[in-house]
Each structure stands twice: as C-alpha cells, then as structure tokens.
mmCIF file of C-alpha atoms in Angstrom:
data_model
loop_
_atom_site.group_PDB
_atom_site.id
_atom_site.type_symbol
_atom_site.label_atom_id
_atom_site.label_comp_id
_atom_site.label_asym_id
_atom_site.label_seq_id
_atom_site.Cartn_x
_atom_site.Cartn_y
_atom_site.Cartn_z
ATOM 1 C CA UNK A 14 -39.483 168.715 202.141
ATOM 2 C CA UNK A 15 -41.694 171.492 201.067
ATOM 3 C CA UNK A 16 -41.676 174.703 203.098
ATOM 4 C CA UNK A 17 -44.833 175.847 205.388
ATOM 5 C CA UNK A 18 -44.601 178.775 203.241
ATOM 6 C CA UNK A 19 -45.107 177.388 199.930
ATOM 7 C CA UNK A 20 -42.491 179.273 198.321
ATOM 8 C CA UNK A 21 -39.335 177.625 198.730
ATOM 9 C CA UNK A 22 -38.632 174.124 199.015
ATOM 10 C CA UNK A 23 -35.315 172.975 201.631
ATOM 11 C CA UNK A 24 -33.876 169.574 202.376
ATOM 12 C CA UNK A 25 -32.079 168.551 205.973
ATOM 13 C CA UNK A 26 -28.926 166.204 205.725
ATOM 14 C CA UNK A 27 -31.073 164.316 207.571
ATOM 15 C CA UNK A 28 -33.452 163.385 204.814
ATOM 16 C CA UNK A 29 -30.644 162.825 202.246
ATOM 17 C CA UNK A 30 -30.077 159.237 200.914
ATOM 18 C CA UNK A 31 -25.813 158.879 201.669
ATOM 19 C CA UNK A 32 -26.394 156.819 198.581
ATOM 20 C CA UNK A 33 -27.298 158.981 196.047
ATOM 21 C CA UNK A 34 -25.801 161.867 194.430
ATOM 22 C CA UNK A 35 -26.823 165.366 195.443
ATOM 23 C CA UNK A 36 -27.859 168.582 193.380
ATOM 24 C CA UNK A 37 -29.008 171.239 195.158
ATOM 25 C CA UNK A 38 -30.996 174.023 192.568
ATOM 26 C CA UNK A 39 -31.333 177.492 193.767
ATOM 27 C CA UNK A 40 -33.437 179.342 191.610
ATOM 28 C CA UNK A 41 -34.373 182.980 190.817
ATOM 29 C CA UNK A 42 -37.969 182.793 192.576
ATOM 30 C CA UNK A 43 -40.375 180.323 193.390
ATOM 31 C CA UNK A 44 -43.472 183.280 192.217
ATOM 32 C CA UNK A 45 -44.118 182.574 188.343
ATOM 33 C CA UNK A 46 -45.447 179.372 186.957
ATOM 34 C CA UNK A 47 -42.113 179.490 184.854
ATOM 35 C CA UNK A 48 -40.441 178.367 187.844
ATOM 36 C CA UNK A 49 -42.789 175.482 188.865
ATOM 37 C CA UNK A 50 -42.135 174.322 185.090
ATOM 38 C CA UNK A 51 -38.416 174.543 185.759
ATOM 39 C CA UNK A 52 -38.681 172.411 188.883
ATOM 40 C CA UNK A 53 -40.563 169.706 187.061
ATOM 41 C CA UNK A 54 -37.925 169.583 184.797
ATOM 42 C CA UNK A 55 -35.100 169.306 187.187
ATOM 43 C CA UNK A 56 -37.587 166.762 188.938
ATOM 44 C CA UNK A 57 -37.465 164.720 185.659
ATOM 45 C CA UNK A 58 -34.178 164.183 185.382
ATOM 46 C CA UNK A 59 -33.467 163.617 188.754
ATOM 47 C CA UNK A 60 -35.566 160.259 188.404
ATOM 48 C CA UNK A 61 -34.282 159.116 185.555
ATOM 49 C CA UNK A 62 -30.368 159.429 186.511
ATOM 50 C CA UNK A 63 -31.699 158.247 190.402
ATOM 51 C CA UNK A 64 -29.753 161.673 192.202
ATOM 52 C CA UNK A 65 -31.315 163.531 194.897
ATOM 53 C CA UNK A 66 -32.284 167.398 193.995
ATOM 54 C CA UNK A 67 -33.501 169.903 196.005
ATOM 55 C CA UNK A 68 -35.276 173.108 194.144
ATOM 56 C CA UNK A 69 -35.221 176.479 196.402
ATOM 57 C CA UNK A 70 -35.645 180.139 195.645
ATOM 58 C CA UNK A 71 -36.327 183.430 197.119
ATOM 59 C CA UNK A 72 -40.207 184.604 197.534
ATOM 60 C CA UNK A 73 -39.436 187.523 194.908
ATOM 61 C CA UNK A 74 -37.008 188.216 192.349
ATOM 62 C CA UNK A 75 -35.888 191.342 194.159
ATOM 63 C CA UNK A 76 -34.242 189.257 196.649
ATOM 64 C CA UNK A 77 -30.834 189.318 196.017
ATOM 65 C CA UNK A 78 -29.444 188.885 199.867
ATOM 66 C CA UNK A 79 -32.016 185.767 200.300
ATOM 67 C CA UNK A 80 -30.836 184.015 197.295
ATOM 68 C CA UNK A 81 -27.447 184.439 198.600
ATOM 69 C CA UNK A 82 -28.137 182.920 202.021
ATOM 70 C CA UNK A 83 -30.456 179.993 200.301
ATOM 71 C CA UNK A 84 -26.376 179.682 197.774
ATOM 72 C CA UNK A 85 -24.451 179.432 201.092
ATOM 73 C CA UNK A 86 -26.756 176.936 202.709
ATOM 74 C CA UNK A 87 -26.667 174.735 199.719
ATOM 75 C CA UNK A 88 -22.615 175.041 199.540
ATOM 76 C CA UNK A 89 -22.656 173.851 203.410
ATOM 77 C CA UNK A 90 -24.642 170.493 202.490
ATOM 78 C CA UNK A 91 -21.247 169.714 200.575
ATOM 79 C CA UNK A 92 -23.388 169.483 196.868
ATOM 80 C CA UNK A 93 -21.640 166.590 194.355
ATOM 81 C CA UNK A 94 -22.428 169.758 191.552
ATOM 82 C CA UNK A 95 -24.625 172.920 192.055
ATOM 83 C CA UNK A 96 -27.492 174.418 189.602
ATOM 84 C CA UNK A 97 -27.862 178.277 190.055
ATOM 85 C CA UNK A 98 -29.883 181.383 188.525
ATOM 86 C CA UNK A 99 -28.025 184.209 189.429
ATOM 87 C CA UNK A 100 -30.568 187.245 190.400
ATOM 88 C CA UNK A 101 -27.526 189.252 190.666
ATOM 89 C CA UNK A 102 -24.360 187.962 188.174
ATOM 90 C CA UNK A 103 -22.021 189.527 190.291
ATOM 91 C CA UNK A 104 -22.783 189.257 193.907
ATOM 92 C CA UNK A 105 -22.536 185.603 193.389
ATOM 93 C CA UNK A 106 -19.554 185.261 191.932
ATOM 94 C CA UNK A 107 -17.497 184.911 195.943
ATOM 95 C CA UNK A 108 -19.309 182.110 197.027
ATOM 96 C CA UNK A 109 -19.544 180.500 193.640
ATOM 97 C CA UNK A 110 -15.704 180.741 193.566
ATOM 98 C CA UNK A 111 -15.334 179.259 196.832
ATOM 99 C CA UNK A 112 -17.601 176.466 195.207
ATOM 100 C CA UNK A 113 -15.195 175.835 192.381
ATOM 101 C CA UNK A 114 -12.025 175.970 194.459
ATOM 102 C CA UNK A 115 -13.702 172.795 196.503
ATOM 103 C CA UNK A 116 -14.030 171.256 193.078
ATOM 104 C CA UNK A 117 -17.695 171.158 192.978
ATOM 105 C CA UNK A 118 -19.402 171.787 188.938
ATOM 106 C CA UNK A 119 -21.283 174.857 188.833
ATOM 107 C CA UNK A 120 -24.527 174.303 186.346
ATOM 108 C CA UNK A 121 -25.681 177.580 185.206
ATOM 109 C CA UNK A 122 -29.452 177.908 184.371
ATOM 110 C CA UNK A 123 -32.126 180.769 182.612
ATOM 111 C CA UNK A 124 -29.518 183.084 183.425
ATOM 112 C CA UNK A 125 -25.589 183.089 183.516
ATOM 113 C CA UNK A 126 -22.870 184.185 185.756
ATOM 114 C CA UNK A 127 -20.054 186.078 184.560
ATOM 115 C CA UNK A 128 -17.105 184.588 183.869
ATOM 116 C CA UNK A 129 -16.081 181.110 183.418
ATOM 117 C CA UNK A 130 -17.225 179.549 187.186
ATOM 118 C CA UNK A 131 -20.114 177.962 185.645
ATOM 119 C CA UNK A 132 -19.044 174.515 183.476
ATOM 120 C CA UNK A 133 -22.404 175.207 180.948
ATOM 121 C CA UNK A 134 -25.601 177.432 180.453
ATOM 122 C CA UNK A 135 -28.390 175.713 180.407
ATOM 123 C CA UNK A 136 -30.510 178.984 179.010
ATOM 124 C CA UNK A 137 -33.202 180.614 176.067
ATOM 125 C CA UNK A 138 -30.812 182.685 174.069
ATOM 126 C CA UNK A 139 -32.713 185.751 175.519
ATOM 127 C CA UNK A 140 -30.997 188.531 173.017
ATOM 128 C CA UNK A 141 -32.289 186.625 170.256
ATOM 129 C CA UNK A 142 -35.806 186.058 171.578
ATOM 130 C CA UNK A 143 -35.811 189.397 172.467
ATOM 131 C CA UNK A 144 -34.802 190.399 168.893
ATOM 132 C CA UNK A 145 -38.075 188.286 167.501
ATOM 133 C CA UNK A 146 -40.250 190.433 169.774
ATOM 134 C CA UNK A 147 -39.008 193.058 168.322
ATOM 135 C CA UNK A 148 -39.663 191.974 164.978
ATOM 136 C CA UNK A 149 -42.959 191.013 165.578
ATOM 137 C CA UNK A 150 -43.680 194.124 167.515
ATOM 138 C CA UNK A 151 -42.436 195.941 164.473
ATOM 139 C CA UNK A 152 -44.629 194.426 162.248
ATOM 140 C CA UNK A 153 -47.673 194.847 164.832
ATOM 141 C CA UNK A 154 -47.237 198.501 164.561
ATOM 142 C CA UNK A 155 -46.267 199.397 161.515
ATOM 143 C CA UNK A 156 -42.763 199.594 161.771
ATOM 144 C CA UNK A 157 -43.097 203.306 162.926
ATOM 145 C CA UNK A 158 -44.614 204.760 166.657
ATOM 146 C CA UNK A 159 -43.810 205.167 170.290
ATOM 147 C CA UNK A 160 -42.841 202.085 172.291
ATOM 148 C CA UNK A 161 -41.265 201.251 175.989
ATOM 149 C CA UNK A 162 -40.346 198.626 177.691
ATOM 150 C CA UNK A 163 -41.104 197.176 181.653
ATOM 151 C CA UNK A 164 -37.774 195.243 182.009
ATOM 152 C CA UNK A 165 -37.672 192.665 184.958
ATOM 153 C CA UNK A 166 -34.246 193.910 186.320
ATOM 154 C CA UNK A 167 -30.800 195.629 185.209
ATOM 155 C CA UNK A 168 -28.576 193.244 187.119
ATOM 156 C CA UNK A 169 -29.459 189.471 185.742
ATOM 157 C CA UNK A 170 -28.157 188.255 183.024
ATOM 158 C CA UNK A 171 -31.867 187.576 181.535
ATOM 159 C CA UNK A 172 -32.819 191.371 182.429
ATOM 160 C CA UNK A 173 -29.849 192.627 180.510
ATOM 161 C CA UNK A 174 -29.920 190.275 177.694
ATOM 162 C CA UNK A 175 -33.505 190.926 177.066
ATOM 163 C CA UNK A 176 -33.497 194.622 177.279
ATOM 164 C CA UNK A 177 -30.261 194.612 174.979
ATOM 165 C CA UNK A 178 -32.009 192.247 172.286
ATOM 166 C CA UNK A 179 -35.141 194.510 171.740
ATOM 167 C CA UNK A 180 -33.285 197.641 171.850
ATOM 168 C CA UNK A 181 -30.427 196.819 169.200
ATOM 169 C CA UNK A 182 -32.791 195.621 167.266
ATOM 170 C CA UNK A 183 -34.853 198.216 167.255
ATOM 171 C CA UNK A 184 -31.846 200.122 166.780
ATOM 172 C CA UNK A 185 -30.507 198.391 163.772
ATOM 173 C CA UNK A 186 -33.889 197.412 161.570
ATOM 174 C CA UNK A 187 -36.354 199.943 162.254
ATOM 175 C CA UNK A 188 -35.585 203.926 162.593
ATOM 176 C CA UNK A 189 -38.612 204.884 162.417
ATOM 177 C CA UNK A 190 -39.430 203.179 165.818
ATOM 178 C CA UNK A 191 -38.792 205.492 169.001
ATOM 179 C CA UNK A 192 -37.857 203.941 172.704
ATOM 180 C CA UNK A 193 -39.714 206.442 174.896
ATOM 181 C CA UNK A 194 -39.141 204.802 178.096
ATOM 182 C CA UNK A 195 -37.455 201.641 180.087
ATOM 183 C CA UNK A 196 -38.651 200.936 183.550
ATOM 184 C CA UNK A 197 -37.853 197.952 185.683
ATOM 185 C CA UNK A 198 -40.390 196.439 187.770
ATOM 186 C CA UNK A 199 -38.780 194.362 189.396
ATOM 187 C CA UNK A 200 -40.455 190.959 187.817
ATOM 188 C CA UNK A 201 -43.377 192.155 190.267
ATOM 189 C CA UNK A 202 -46.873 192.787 188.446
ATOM 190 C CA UNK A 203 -48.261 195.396 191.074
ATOM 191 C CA UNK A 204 -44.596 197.389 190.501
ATOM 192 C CA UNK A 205 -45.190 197.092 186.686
ATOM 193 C CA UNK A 206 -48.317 197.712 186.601
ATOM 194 C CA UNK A 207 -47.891 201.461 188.121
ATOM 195 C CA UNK A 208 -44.550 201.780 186.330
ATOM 196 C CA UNK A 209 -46.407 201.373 182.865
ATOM 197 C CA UNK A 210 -49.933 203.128 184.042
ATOM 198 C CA UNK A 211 -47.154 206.220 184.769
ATOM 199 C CA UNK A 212 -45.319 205.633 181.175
ATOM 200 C CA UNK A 213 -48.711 205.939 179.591
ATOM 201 C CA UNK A 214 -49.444 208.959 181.640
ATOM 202 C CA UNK A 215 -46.248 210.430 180.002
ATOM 203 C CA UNK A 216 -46.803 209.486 176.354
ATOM 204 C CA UNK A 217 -50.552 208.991 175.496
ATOM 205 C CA UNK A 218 -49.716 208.620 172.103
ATOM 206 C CA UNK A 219 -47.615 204.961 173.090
ATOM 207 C CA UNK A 220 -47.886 201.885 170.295
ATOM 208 C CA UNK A 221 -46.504 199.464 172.145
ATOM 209 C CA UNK A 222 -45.252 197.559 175.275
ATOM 210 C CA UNK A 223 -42.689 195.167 175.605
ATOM 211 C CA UNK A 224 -43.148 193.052 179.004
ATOM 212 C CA UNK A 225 -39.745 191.228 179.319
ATOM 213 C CA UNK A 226 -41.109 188.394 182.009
ATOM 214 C CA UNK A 227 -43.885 186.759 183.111
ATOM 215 C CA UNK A 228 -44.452 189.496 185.941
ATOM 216 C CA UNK A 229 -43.615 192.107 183.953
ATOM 217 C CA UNK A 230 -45.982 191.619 181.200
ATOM 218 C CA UNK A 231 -48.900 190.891 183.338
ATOM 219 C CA UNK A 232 -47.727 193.966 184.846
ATOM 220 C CA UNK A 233 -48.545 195.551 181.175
ATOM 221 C CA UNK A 234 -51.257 193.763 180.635
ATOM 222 C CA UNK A 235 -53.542 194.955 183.719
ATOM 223 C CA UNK A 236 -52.344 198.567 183.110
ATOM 224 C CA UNK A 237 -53.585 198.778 179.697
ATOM 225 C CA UNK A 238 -56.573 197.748 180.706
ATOM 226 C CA UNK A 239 -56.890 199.555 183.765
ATOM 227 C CA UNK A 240 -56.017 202.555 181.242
ATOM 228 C CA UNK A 241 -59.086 201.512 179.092
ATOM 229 C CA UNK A 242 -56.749 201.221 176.111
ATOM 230 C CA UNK A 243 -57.311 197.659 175.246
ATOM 231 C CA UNK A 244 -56.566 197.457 170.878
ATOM 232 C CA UNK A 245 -54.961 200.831 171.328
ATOM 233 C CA UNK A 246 -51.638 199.559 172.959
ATOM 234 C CA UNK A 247 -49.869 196.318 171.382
ATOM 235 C CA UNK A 248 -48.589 194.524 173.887
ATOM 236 C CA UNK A 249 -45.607 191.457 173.329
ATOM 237 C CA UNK A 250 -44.070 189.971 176.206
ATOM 238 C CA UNK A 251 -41.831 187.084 177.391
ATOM 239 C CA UNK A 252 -42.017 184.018 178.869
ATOM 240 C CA UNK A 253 -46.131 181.803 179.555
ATOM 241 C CA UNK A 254 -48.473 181.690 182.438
ATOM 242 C CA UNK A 255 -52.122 181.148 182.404
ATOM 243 C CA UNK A 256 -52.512 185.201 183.032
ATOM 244 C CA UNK A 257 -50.673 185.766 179.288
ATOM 245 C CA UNK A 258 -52.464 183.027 178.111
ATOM 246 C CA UNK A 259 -55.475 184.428 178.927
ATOM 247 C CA UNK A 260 -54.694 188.058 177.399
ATOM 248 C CA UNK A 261 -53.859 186.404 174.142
ATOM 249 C CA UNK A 262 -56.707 184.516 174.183
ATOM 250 C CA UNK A 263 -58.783 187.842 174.608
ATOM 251 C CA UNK A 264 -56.991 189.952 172.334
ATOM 252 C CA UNK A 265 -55.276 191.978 175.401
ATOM 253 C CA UNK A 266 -51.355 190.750 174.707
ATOM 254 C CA UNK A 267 -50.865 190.507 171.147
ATOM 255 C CA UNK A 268 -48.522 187.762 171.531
ATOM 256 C CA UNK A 269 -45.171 186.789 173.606
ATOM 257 C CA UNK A 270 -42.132 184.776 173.169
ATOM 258 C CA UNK A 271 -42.134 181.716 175.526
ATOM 259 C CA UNK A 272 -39.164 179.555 176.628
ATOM 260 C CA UNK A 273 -38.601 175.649 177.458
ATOM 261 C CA UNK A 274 -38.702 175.745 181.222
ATOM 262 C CA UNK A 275 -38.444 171.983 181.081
ATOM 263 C CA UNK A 276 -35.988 171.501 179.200
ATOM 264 C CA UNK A 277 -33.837 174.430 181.124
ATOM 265 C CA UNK A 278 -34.357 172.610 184.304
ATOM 266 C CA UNK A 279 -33.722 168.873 182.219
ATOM 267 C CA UNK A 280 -30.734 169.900 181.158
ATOM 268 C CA UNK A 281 -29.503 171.758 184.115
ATOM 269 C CA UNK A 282 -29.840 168.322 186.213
ATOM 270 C CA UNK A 283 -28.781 166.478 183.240
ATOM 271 C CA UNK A 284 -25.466 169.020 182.849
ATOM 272 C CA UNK A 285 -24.638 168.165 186.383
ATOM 273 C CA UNK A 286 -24.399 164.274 186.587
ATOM 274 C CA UNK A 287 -22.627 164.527 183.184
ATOM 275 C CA UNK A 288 -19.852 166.464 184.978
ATOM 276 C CA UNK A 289 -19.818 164.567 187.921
ATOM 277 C CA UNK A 290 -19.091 161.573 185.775
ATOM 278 C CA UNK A 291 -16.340 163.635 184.308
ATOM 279 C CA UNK A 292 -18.382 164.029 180.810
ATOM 280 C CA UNK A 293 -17.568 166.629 178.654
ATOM 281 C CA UNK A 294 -20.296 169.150 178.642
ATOM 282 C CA UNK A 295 -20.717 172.025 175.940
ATOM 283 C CA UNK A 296 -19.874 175.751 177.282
ATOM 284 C CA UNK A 297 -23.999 176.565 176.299
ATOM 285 C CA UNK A 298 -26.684 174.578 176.172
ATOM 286 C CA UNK A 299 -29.777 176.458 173.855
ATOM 287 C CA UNK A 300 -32.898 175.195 175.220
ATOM 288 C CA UNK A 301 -34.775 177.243 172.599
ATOM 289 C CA UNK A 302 -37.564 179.929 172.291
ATOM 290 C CA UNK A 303 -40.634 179.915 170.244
ATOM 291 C CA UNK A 304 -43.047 182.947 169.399
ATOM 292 C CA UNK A 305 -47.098 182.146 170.300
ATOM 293 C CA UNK A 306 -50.366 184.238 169.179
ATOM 294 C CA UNK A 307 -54.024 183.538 168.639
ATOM 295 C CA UNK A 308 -52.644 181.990 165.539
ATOM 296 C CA UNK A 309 -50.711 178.986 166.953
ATOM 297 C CA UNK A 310 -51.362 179.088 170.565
ATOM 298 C CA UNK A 311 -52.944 175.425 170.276
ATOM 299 C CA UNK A 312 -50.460 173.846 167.920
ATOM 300 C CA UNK A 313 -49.245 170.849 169.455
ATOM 301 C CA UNK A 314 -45.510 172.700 169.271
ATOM 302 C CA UNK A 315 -46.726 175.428 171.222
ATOM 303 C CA UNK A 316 -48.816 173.298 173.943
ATOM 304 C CA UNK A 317 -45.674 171.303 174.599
ATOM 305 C CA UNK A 318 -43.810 174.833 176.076
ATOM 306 C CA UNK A 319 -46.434 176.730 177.544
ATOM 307 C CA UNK A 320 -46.684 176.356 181.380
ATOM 308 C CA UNK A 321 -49.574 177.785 183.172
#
C-alpha cells in the first residue's frame, strides 16, 4: 500500500498473503531517483521468486530515529529475512541483533552494517568508485589544484567509504592535488548547495568538486552555477538522476560515477530467499560501478544503469 505521503511505502498484516514469504526492505530514503531504481529492483525479484516485499524509507537521509522506528515496525511483522540500508551503521546494530537472535537473515544493501549481523552485502564497492573519481578528477584538472568535497554523511557506511576512496587516493597518486575542504550536506541539495557556495567563498581559486551522492552533487551543481563559475569548477559526482544527467549533458558536471540500483535491490531480494532456503550466500555481493561523460552517456552499457 503506498503512503498518502508519497514517500514511504507500508504494508498491514492484513494485506499480507499467509502464503507467501515476506521481505520487508527498509531503505535509506525514498528522495533520490536512486531509490525508486532500487525498489524496482527489489520489485523484480519479488515476482519472479513469488514472495511478498514491502519497500519503506525515511523522507530524508538525515533521519536516523525514523529509519529506526520504520526497522522496529518491520521486525514486529515477524519478516521470513530482512533487507536494510543502514543510515547510521551503528545505531542499528540493537535491533538488528535482536533480529538475528530470532533467527531471521539480515540482507545488507548500498550500505553495510558493522559487524557480521548481516549474512551478505548487496553493495557498489564505493572506495573503489570513489578512487575512479578521483582519477578522473585528476586527469580533469591537471593532476595539480584546489579541490573539496560535499560528502552525503560521516556515519553510513557509503558516506565513509566514499569520502575515504577519493581522499586516499588523492593521497597516494597525486601530491600535487590539495583537499581544501570536506563538508557534509546531509544528501540534501539546498544544504549542499550553501555548504559549497560557502567553500567557494573560502577558496576562489577551487578546481574541483567532488559530489559524493545524488543530492550532494546536485547540491554542487546549482552552486557553481549560482556562483557563475560554470567551465571554471570541474565537477564529478556519484550516483544518476535526470538533474546529473542534465549537467553532463550541458557541460555543468563533468562526469560522475553511477551504480546498479537494480541490481542492488535484485540481489538484495534475491540474497534473502536464497537464505531462507538455507542457500549458501557469498559474504559480498559487487553489484558494480561504471564511470559516464558526454562521451558514453548513450552507450547502451551506460543506458542500462542510469536511473532518472
């Protein structure tokens, strides 16, 4: 049943089929089109092994408590296996323990939990995509300049991973390359958008942005223009959405890693029913990463992963 709101999708016991097997997915956010693609994944795979999902998540990615409440509720319905995107990889690991202690598989998805709760990962290997934007902004700029980052938090596993992966790259291949600032926005546009309008206040000179989500790199995106310094700035960010899309298009981003949403939320349903059929299941499950540009943003490759 979907929500008045829009937002956030919820199912009654009600409504469930006593016949079929249920996954409940609680996601980071409902906000981004990254989401939506995730949810037609998991919808995907829910058809073709005939189980009963439900796909939920809090209005922003801020919302650490919310998730938390949307967790519990799902753990109440008495789940056959769980899929979870920790916003926080910490605060859920209580309730998630409670979870595996009442022998119910734990499906990790886009972003982990720590520890060994989870049976698999469904995930991008974010330090490495973060490493290839990086390397491409590296070559953008020169290999030498001023560059910062709007990271989309400091306490999922995504947010940390994708930080880490630009900066030890940076780090380790290009010294000539100086981090002037890191600023988290939250995964919210309007937040990044003044955070990077202020870091461009600080350093006029800045080369480049690095937007490390969907939200955060539109975030970029509108402040560089709003900043009039459209060609001046090269921007790389992470993750699709018709807004990115759009900047490449017009020369704006200069290009951004994107992810397999579909597959993450395929494999996350997928994961689940293997488990609960008492199938071995690998510890990770790569769902892959691909870099896009003006140069390849229509190959058929590309297409297939970008969700607008």
């Amino acid at each position: 049943m979907l929500a008045a709101c829009g937002e956030e999708e919820t199912s009654s016991d009600e409504e469930r089929d006593p016949d079929k097997l249920y996954i409940p997915i609680v996601s980071k956010g409902f906000q981004h089109q990254f989401w939506q693609a995730v949810k037609q994944g998991a919808e995907q795979a829910a058809e073709e092994f005939d189980v009963e999902i439900t796909f939920e998540g809090p209005e922003t990615e801020a919302q650490v408590d919310k998730q938390m409440d949307m967790l519990k509720a799902a753990l109440d319905k008495d789940p056959d296996a769980l899929g979870f995107a920790a916003l926080d990889s910490q605060a859920a690991i209580p309730v998630l323990q409670g979870a595996a202690d009442a022998g119910i598989p734990i499906v990790a998805f886009d972003s982990g939990v720590d520890g060994d709760l989870p049976i698999t990962t469904a995930a991008t290997d974010n330090k490495a995509a973060s490493a290839l934007a990086a390397d491409k902004m590296a070559e953008l700029i020169g290999e030498e300049g001023k560059v910062a980052l709007i990271v989309h938090d400091q306490t999922s596993v995504t947010g940390v991973d994708r930080r880490d992966g630009f900066l030890e790259q940076m780090e380790e291949k290009y010294p000539n390359i100086e981090i002037v600032d890191v600023q988290y926005g939250g995964g919210d546009h309007l937040k990044s958008t003044d955070l990077a309008k202020t870091i461009m206040q600080a350093h006029p000179d800045l080369d480049g942005f690095f937007g490390s989500n969907e939200g955060s790199a539109i975030g970029v995106v509108n402040a560089v223009r709003e900043a009039g310094k459209e060609g001046e700035v090269t921007i790389v960010g992470f993750d699709s959405g018709k807004q990115q899309i759009d900047a490449i298009k017009d020369g704006v981003m200069a290009g951004a890693i994107t992810q397999n949403p579909i597959g993450i939320g395929y494999e996350t349903v997928k994961a689940a029913v293997d488990a609960i059929n008492g199938k071995d299941v690998p510890e990770v499950i790569d769902t892959g990463f691909f870099y896009y540009d003006q140069s390849n943003i229509d190959d058929d490759e590309i297409q297939a992963v970008l969700y607008e």
